[in-house]
C-alpha positions as MATLAB code, in Angstrom:
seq = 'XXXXXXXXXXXXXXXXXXXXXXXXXXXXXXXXXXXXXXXXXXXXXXXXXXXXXXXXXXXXXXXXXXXXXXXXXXXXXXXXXXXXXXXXXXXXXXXXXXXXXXXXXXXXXXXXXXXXXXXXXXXXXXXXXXXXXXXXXXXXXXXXXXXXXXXXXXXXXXXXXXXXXXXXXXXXXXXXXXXXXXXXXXXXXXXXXXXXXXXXXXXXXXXXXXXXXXX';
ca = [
       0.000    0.000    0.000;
       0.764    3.724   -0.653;
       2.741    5.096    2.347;
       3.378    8.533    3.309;
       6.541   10.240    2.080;
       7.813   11.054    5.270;
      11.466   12.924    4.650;
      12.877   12.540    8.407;
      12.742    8.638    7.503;
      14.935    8.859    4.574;
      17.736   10.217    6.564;
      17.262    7.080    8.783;
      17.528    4.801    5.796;
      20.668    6.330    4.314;
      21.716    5.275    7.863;
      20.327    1.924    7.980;
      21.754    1.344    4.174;
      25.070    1.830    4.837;
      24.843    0.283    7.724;
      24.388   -2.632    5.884;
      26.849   -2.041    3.194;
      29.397   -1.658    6.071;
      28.438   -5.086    7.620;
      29.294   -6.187    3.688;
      32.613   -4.981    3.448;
      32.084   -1.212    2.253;
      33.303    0.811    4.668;
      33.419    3.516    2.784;
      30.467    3.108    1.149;
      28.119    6.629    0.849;
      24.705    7.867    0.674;
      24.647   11.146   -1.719;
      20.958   11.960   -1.276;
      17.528   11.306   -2.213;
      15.510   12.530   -5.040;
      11.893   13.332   -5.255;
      10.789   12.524   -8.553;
       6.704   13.346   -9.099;
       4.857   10.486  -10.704;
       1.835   12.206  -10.795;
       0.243   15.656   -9.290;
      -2.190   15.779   -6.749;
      -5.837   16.647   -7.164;
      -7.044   18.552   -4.139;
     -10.364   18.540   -5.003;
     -10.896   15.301   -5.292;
      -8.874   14.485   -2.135;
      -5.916   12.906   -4.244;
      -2.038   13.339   -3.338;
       0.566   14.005   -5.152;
       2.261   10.320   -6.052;
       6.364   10.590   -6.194;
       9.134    8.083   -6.921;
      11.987    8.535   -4.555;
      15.792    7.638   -5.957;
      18.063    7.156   -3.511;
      22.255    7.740   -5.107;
      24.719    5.565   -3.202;
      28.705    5.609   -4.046;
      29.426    1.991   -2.931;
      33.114    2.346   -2.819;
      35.598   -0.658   -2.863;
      34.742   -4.130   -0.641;
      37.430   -4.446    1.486;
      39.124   -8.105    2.152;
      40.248  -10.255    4.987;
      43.733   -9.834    5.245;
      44.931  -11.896    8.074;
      42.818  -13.902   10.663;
      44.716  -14.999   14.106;
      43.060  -16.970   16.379;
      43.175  -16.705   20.033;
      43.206  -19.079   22.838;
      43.266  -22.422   20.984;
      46.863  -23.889   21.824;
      45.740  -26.186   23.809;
      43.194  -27.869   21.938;
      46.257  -29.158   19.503;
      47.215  -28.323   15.891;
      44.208  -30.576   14.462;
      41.572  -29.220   15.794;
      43.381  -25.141   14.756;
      43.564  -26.802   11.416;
      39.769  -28.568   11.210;
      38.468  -25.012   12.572;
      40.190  -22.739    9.789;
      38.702  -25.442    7.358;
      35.376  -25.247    8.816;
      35.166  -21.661    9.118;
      33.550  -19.288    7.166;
      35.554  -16.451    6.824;
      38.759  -16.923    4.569;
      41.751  -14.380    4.273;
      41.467  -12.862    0.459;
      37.592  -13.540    0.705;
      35.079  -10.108    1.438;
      34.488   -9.196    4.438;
      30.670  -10.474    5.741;
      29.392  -10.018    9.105;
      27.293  -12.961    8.808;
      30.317  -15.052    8.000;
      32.184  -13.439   11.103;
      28.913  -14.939   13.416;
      28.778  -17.770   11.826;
      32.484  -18.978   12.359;
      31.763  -17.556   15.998;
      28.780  -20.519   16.186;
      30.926  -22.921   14.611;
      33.895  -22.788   16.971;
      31.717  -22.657   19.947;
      30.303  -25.508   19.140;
      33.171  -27.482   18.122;
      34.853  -26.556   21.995;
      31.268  -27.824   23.288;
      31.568  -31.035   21.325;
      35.149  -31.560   22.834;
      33.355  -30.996   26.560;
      34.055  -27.548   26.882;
      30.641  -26.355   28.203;
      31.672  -23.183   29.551;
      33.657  -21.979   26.143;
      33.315  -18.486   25.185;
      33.853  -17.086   21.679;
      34.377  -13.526   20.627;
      35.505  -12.224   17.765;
      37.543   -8.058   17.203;
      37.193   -6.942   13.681;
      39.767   -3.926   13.032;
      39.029   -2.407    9.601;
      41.650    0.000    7.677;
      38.918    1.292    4.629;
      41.678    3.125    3.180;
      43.448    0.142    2.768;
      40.012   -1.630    1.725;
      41.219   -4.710    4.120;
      40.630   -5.849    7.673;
      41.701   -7.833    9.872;
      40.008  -10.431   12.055;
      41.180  -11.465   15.416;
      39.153  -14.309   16.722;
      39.585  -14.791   20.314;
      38.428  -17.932   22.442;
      38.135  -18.939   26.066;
      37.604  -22.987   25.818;
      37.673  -23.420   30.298;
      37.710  -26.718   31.696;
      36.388  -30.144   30.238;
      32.830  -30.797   31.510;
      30.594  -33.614   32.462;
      26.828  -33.698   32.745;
      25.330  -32.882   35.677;
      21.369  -33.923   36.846;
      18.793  -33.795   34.358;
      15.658  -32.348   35.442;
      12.378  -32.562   32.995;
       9.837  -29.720   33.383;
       6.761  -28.489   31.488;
       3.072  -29.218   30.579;
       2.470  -32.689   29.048;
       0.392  -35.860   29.276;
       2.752  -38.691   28.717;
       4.551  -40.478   31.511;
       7.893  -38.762   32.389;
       9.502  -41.860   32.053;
       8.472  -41.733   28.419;
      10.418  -38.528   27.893;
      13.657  -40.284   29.481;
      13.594  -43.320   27.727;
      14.764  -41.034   24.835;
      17.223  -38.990   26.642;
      20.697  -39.438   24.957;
      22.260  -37.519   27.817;
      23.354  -39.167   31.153;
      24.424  -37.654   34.170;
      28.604  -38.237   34.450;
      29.038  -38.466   30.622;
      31.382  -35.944   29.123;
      29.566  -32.771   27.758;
      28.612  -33.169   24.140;
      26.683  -30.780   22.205;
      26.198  -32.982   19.423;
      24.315  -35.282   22.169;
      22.021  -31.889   23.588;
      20.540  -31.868   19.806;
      20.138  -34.885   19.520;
      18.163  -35.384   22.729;
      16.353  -32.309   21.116;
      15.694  -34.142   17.973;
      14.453  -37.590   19.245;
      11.967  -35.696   22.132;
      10.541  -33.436   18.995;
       9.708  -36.604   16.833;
       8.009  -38.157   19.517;
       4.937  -36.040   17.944;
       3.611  -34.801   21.362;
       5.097  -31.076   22.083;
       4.783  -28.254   20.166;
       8.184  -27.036   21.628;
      11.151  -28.709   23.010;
      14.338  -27.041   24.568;
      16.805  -28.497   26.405;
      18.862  -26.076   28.242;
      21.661  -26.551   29.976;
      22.498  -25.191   33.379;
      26.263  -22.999   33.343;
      25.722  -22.347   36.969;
      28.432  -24.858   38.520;
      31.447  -23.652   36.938;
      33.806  -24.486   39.975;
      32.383  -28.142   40.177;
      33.241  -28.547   36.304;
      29.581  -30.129   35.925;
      26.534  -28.625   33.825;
      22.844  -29.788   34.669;
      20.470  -30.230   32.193;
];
């Protein structure tokens, strides 16, 4: 439907566009200004407004590319895992820069410390961009803490089957190492039972010092 031209929001957009240009690579990139064009004039009398096309000039500039990536923190977890992780992740030196692909390694590495037990792992990431250079470079920094085991799991919510039902297809037990692969997959089999709408399965970062993470 028609909208109202409303010129205060236009200013917002240029923001909001290159915004997203930015989070694409184009640092540099520019909004010039909008133009009014009229489509068609107004009528008054017969309660009509005037209908206008507005053009919007952006200078997109040059994409700037991942120079160097250095992760942070992962030492310890031995050269094959630094090596499966720079397979695995998205973001590539000589590649554009993406802030999706920057999150998206972040999800990926967290997950691969979780899978090795690290349930308390933290994963940040410090992007330092030189525009006039059109590169950046992305410092990836990660915290795995101690190896984990599963602590007690506790089943809560609104349903009508026996609880022992829900256990029975529990793939987590209490004393186990701490897998996220086995947290989805808990998730999975509980879904395709075919009786909740929702499942979540949460786990419990609480008991840090005792090394053990309820479910």
């Amino acid at each position: 439907r028609a909208q109202v031209l409303d010129r205060a929001s236009l200013a917002k957009d240029a923001w909001r566009i290159e915004t997203w240009y930015a989070n694409n690579g184009y640092f540099s990139s520019k909004i010039h200004g909008w133009e009014i064009i009229t489509v068609r004039e107004g009528n008054p009398a017969k309660d009509k407004p005037k209908i206008v096309r507005v053009v919007g000039y952006v200078d997109e500039g040059k994409v700037s590319t991942i120079r160097k990536i250095n992760w942070k923190g992962l030492k310890r977890t031995g050269s094959a895992f630094i090596t499966l992780i720079r397979r695995k992740a998205a973001i590539k030196p000589g590649e554009p820069f993406n802030v999706d692909a920057v999150r998206e390694t972040e999800g990926m590495l967290l997950n691969q410390l979780h899978d090795m037990s690290h349930g308390f792992a933290t994963v940040t990431t410090t992007v330092d961009a030189y525009p006039e250079e059109n590169v950046v470079d992305i410092t990836v920094h990660a915290k795995p803490g101690p190896p984990c085991r599963f602590g007690p799991i506790t089943v809560t919510g609104d349903y009508d089957i026996p609880e022992s039902f829900v256990r029975a297809e529990l793939t987590i037990k209490e004393g186990r190492a701490f897998r996220a692969a086995t947290l989805a997959e808990t998730q999975r089999r509980l879904f395709s039972l075919g009786v909740f709408s929702m499942v979540n399965v949460v786990p419990d970062l609480s008991r840090r010092k005792e090394k053990i993470i309820p479910i």
